[in-house]
Coordinates of C-alpha atoms and ligand atoms in Angstrom, one line a residue:
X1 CA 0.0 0.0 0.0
X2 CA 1.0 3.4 -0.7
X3 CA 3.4 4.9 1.9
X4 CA 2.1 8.4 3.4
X5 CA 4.3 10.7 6.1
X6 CA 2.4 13.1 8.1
X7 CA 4.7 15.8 10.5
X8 CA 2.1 16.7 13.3
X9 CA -0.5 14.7 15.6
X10 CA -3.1 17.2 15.9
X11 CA -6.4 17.5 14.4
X12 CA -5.4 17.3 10.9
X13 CA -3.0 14.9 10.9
X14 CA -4.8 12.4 13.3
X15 CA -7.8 12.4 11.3
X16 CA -6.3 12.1 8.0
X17 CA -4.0 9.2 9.4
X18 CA -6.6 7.6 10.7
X19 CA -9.0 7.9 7.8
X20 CA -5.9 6.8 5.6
X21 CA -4.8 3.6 8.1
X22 CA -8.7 2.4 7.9
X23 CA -8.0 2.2 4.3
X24 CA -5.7 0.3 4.6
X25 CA -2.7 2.9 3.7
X26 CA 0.9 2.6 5.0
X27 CA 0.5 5.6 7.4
X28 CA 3.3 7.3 9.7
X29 CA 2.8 10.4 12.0
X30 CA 5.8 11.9 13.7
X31 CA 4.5 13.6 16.9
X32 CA 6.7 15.7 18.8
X33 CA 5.5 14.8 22.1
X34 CA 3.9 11.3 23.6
X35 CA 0.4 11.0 24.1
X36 CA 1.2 11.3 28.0
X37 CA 3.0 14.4 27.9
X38 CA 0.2 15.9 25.6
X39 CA -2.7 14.9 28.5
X40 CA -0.6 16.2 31.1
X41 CA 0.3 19.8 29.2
X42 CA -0.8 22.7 28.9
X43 CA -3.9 24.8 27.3
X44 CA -3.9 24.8 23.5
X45 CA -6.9 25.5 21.8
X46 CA -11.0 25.7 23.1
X47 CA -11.9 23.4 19.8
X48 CA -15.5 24.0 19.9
X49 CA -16.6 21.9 17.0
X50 CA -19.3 22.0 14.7
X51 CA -22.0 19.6 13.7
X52 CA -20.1 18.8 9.9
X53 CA -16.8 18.1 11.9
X54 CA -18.3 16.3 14.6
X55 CA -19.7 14.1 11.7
X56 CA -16.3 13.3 10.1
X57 CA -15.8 12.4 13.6
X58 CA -18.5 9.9 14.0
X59 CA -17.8 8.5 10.4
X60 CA -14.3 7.4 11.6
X61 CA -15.5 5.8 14.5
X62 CA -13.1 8.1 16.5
X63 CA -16.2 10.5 18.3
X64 CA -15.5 8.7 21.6
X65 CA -17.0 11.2 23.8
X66 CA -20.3 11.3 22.2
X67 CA -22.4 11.6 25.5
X68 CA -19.8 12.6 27.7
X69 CA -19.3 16.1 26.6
X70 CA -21.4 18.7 27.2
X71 CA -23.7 19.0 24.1
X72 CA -23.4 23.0 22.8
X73 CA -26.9 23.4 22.1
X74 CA -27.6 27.1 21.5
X75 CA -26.0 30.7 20.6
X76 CA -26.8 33.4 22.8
X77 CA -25.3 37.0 21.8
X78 CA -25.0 40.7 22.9
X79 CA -23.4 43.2 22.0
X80 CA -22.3 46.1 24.7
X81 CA -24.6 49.3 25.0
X82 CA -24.4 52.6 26.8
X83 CA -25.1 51.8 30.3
X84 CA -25.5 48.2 31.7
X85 CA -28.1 46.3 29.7
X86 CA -26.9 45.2 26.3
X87 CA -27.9 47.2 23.1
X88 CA -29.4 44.2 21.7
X89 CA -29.5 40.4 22.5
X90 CA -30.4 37.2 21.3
X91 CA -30.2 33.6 21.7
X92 CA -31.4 31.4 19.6
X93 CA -31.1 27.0 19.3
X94 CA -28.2 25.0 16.8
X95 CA -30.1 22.5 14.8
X96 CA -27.4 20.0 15.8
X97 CA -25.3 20.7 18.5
X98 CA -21.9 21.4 19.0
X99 CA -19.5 20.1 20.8
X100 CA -16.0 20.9 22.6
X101 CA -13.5 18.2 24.0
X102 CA -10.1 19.3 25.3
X103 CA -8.0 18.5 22.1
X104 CA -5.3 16.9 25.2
X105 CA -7.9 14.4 25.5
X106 CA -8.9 14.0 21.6
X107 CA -5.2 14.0 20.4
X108 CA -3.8 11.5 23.5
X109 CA -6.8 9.0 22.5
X110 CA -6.3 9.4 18.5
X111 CA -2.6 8.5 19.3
X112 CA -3.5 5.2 20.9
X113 CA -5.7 4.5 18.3
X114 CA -3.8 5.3 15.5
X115 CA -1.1 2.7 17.0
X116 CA -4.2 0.2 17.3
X117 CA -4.8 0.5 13.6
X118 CA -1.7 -0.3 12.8
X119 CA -0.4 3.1 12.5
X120 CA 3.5 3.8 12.9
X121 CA 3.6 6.9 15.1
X122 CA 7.5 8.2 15.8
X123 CA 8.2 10.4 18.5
X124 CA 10.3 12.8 17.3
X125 CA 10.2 17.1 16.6
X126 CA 10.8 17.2 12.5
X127 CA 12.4 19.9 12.1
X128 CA 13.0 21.7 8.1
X129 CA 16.3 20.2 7.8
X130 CA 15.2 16.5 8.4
X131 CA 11.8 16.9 5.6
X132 CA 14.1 15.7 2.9
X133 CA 15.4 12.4 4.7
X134 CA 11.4 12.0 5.4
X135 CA 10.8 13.0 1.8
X136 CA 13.2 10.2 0.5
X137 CA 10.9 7.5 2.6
X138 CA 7.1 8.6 1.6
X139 CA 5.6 8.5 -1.5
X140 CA 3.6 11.5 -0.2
X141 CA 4.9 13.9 3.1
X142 CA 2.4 16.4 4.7
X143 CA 3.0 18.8 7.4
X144 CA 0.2 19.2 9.9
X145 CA 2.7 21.1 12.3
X146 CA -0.1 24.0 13.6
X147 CA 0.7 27.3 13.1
X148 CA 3.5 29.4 13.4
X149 CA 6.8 30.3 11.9
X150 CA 8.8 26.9 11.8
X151 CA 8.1 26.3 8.2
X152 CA 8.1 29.7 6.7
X153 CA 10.1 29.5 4.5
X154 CA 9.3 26.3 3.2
X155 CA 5.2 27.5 2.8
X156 CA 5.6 31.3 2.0
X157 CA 2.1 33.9 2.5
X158 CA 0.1 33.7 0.1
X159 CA -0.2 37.7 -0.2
X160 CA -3.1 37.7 -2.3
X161 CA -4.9 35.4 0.5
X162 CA -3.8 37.0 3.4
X163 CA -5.2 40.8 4.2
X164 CA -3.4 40.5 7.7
X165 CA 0.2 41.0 8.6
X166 CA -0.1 41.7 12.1
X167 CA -2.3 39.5 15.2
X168 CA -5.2 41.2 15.3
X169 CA -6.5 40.2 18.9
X170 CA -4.7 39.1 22.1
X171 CA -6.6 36.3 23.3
X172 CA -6.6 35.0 27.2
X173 CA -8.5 31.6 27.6
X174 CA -8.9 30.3 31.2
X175 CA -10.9 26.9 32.3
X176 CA -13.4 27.4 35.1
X177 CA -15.6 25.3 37.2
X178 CA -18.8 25.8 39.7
X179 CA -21.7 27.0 39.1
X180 CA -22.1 29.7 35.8
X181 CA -24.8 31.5 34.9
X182 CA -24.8 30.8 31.5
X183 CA -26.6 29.1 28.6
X184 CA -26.0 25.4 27.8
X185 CA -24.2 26.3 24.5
X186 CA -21.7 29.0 23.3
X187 CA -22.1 32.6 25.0
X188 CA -21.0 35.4 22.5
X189 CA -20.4 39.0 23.7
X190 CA -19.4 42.1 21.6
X191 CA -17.7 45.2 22.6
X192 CA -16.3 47.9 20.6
X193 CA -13.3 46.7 22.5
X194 CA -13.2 43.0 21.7
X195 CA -15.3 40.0 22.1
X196 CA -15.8 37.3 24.9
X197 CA -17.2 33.8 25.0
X198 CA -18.1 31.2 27.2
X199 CA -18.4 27.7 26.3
X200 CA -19.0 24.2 28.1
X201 CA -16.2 22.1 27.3
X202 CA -15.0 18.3 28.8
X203 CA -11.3 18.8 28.9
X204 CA -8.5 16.7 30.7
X205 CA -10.4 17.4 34.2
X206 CA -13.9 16.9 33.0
X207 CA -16.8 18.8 32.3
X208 CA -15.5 22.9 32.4
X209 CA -16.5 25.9 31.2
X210 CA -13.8 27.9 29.2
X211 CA -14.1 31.7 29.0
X212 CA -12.2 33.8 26.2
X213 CA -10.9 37.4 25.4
X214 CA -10.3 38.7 22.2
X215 CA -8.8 42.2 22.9
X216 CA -8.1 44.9 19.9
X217 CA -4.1 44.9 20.5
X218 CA -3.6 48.1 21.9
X219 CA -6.9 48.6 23.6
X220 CA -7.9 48.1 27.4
X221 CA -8.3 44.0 26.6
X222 CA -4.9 43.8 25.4
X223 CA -4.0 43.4 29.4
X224 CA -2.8 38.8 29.1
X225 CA 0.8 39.9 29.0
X226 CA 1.3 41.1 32.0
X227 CA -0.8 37.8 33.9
X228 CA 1.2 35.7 35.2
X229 CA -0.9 32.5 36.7
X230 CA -5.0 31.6 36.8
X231 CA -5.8 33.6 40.2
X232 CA -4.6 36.7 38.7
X233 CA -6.0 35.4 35.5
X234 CA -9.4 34.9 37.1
X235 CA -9.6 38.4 38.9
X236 CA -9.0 40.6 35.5
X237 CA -11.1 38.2 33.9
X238 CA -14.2 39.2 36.3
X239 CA -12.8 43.0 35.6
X240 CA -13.2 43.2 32.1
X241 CA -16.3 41.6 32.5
X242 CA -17.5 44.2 34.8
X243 CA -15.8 47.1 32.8
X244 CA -16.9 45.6 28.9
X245 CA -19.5 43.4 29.5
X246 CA -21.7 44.5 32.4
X247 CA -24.6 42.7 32.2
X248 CA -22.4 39.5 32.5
X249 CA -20.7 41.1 35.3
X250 CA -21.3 39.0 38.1
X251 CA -20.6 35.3 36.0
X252 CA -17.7 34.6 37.5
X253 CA -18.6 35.1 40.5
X254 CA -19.3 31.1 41.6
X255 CA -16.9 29.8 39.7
X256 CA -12.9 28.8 40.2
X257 CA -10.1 28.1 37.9
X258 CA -10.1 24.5 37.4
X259 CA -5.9 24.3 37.8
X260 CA -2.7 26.3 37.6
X261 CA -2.2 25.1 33.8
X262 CA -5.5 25.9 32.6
X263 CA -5.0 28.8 30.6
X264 CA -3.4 30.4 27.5
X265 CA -2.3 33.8 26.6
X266 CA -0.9 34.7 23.3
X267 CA -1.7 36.5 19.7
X268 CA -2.0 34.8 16.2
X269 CA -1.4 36.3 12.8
X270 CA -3.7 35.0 10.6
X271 CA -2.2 33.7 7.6
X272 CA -2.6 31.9 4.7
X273 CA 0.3 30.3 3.3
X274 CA 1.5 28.6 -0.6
X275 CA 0.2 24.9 0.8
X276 CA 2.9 23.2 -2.2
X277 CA 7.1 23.1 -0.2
X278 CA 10.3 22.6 -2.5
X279 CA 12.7 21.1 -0.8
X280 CA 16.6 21.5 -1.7
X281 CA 16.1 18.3 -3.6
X282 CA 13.4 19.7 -5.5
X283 CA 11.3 17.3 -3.1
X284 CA 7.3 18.7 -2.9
X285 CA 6.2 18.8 0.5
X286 CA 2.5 19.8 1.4
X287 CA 0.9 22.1 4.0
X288 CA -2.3 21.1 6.0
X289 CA -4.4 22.5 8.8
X290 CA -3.1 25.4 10.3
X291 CA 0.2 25.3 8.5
X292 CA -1.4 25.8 5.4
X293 CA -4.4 28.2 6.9
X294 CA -4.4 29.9 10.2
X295 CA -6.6 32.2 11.2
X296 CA -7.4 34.2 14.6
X297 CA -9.9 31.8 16.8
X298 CA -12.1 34.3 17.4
X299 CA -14.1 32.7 14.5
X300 CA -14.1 29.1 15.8
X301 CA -13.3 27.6 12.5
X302 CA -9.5 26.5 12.9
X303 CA -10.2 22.9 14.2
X304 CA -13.6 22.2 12.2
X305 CA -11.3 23.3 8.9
X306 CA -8.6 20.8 9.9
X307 CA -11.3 18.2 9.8
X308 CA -12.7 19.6 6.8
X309 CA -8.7 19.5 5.4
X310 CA -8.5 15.8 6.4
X311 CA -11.6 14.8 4.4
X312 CA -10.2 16.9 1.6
X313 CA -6.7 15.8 1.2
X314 CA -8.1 12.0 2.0
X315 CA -10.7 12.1 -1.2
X316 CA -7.8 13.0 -3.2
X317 CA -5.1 10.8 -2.0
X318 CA -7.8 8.1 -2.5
X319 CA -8.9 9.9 -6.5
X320 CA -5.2 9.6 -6.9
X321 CA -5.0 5.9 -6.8
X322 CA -1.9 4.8 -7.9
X323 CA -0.4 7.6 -10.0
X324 CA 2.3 10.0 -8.2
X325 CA 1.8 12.1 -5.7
X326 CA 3.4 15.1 -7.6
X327 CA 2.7 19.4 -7.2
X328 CA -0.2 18.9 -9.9
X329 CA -1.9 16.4 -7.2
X330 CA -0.8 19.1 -4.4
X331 CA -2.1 21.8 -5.5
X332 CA -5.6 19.7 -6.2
X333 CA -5.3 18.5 -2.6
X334 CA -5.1 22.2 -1.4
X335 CA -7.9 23.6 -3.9
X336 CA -10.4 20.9 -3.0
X337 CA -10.1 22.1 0.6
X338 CA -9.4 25.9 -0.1
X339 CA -13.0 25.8 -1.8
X340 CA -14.7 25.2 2.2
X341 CA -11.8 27.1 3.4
X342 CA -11.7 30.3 2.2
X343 CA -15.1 30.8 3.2
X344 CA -14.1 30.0 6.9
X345 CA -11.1 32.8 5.9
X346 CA -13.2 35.3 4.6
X347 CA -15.7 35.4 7.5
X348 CA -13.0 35.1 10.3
X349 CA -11.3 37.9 8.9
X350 CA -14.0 40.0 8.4
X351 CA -15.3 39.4 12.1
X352 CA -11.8 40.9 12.8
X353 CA -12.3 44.5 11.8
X354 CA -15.1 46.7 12.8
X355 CA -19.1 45.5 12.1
X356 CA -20.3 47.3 9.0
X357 CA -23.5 49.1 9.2
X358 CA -25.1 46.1 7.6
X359 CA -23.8 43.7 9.9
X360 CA -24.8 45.6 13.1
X361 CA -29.0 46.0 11.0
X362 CA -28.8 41.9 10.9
X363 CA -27.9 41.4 14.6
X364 CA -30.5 43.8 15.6
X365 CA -33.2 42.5 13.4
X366 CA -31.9 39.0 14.6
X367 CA -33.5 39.7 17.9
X368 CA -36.9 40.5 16.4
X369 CA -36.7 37.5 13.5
X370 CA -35.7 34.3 15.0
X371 CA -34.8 33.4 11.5
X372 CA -32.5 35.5 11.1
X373 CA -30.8 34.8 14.3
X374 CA -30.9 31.2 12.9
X375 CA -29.2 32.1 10.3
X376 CA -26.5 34.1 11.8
X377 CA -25.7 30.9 14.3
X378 CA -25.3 28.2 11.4
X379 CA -22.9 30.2 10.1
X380 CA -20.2 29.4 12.4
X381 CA -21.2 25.8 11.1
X382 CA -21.1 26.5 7.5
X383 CA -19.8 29.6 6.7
X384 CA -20.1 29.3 2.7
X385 CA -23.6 31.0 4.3
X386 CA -21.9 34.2 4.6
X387 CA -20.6 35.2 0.7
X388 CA -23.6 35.8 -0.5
X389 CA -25.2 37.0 2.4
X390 CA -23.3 39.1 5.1
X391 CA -20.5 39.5 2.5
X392 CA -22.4 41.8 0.5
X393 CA -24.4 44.8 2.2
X394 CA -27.0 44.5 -1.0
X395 CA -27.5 41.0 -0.5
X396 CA -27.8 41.5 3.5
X397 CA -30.5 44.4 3.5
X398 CA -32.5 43.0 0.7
X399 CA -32.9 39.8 3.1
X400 CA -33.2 41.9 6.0
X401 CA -36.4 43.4 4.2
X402 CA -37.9 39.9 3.1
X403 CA -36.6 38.7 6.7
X404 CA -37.8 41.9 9.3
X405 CA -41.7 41.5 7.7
X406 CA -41.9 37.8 9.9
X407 CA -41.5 39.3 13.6
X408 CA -42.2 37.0 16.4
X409 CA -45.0 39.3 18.5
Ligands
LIG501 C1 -7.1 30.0 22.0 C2 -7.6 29.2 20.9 C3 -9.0 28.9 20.7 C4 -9.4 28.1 19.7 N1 -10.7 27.8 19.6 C5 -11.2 27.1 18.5 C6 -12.6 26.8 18.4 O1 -13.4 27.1 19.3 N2 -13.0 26.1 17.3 C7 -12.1 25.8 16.3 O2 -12.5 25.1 15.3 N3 -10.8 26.0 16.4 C8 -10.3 26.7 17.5 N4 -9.0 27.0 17.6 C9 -8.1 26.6 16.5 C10 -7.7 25.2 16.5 O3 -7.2 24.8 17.8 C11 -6.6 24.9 15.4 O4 -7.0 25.5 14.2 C12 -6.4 23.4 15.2 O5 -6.0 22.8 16.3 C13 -5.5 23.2 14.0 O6 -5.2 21.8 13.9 P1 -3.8 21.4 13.3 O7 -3.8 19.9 13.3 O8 -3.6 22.0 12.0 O9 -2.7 22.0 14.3 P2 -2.4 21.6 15.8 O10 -3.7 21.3 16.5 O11 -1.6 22.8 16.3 O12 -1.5 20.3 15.7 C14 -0.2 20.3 15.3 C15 0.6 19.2 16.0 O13 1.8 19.1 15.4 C16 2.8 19.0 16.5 N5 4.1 19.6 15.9 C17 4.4 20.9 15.8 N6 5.6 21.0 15.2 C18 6.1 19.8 15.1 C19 7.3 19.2 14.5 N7 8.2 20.1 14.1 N8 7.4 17.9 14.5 C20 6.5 17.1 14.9 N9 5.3 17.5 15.5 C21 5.1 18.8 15.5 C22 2.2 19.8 17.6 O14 2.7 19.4 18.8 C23 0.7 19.5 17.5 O15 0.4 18.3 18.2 C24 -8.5 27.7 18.7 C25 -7.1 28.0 18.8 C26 -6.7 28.7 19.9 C27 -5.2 29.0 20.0

């Protein structure tokens, strides 16, 4: 069987391998740390996955905490106002809910059962100067890496792709227990400021609630850098609360952080990079997940697009068959998954920068027209919804105007 090499056990390259080793392919992930290690680390991600990655999931046989984690059954928005009540608000029900498990747990468990299936998994950090000894032993190498500079050069920015150079939030993430009030599903709040969420997630110590920050670098939410463990953490988590989000003042007010390493600080540029590597050799090497598309969480779509880019790049490994798995089949691979992606891109990015006029008549209308609140959800699930919708202010108010006549009274 045909010999594939994936750098990376995270939630690209796990699922791919694993889709790849049920079909019988000879499949080898180099992880740079053991499963342990990755249980017993720290924070990395809040993961909150959709209903068409939770599928993928459930088609692979590798959803094993269907039942244990907290089902993310609604959306419930508001955005700041003048005093303490929210200019407008919203909640509204997910068709199919959502779900977040502590990628520790997901990753440590799709190790083991990678190795199960036959799977060769090698501990070891690949760095750029050992791809082309890797190279020499696949018929077909991928790096799932995650984001971040280590293979810059090899996958440049795509310029065209890419409208950010700089992080465009800094983002503080702390796991909490006791009792919230909260909605069982994703909390969304909007300041001009920044945004913050909460969401029910199982992680590594069971069921939690994790609460994030997504400051305008620069503004009075830019404040992680200067927090240096979950107590002090918690306390200017309850301040910006109070100072940003007042009508959610008091929700932290019965709950703890869950343990010293449960949290994460740190800024992401969002990037998308030329998925197709040349190696020295003239070698083709291929980005996937992050590597090839990061962009800033504040979205959600980062982890539901690697599972979308494992289904991808599986079809056309599979389509491929036996012919070689040169750049013309790279740059397929890539394309087939750019086509979801760069929806996911476009809305992230444009949730980055200021809500149009448009955008701010929807979520008001939203709290009038459940359908349009609908609508707004189930685009974190699919967000081809938002091009020719939110994307385009014509498209938006003429809906608006067909929407806003159906008023609940
Ligand atoms: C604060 C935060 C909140 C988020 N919230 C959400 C959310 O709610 N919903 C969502 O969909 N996404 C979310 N994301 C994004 C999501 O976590 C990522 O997009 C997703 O994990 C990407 O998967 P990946 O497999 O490409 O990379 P990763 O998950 O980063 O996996 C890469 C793996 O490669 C390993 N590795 C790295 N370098 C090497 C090397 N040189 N050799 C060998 N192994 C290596 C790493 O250890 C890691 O295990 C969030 C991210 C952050 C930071």
């Amino acid at each position: 069987m045909r010999r594939i090499g994936i750098v990376g056990a995270g939630q690209a390259g796990l699922v791919l391998a694993i889709g790849l080793r049920r079909l019988g392919y000879d499949v080898t992930v180099f992880a740079e740390r053991s499963a342990a290690d990755v249980r017993a680390g720290g924070l990395v991600s809040n993961q909150c996955l959709f209903h068409p990655a939770l599928e993928r999931e459930r088609e692979l046989g590798i959803n094993f905490w269907d039942g244990q984690a907290p089902p993310v059954g609604e959306v419930a928005f508001a955005a700041a106002g003048e005093g303490v009540e929210p200019s407008m608000s919203w909640r509204v029900a997910l068709d199919r809910p959502a779900q977040s498990v502590d990628q520790r747990v997901k990753v440590s468990d799709w190790m083991a059962e990678f190795e199960r299936l036959g799977g060769d998994l090698r501990l070891r950090r690949v760095t750029p100067d050992d791809l082309e000894e890797c190279a020499r032993e696949f018929e077909l190498l991928i790096v799932a890496a995650g984001r971040g500079p280590q293979f810059d050069a090899l996958f440049p920015r795509d310029d065209e792709r890419s409208p950010y150079r700089e992080p465009q939030r800094a983002i503080g993430i702390l796991y909490v227990a006791g009792t919230l009030d909260a909605v069982p599903g994703l909390t969304f709040g909007m300041a001009p400021v920044g945004e913050f969420f909460l969401l029910p997630v199982l992680s590594v110590h069971g069921p939690v609630h994790g609460i994030g920050f997504f400051g305008l670098p620069g503004g009075p939410m830019d404040v992680w850098d200067d927090v240096a463990d979950v107590d002090q953490h918690y306390e200017t988590a309850r301040k910006l609360l109070r100072a940003h989000y007042p009508w959610q003042a008091g929700l932290l007010d019965h709950a703890h952080p869950v343990a010293p390493t449960e949290l994460l600080h740190g800024r992401i540029t969002p990037i998308v990079r030329h998925p197709v590597g040349t190696l020295p050799s003239g070698a083709k090497v291929l980005a996937m997940g992050d590597t090839a598309v990061t962009n800033d969480p504040v979205g959600g779509q980062g982890a539901n697009m690697a599972a979308r880019a494992a289904r991808a790049y599986q079809e056309a490994i599979v389509e491929r068959a036996d012919r070689p798995f040169d750049q013309e089949f790279m740059h397929d691979a890539f394309a087939r998954y750019w086509r979801h992606a760069r929806h996911a891109t476009r809305f992230t990015n444009d949730l980055l920068a200021p809500p149009p006029e448009h955008v701010l008549a929807t979520l008001d209308t939203a709290q009038r027209v459940p359908e349009v609140a609908h609508r707004f959800a189930h685009l974190f699930e699919n967000p081809a919804g938002y091009e020719g919708w939110l994307a385009d202010p014509q498209a938006a108010y003429a809906y608006l105007e067909e929407g806003a006549a159906r008023p609940v009274t």
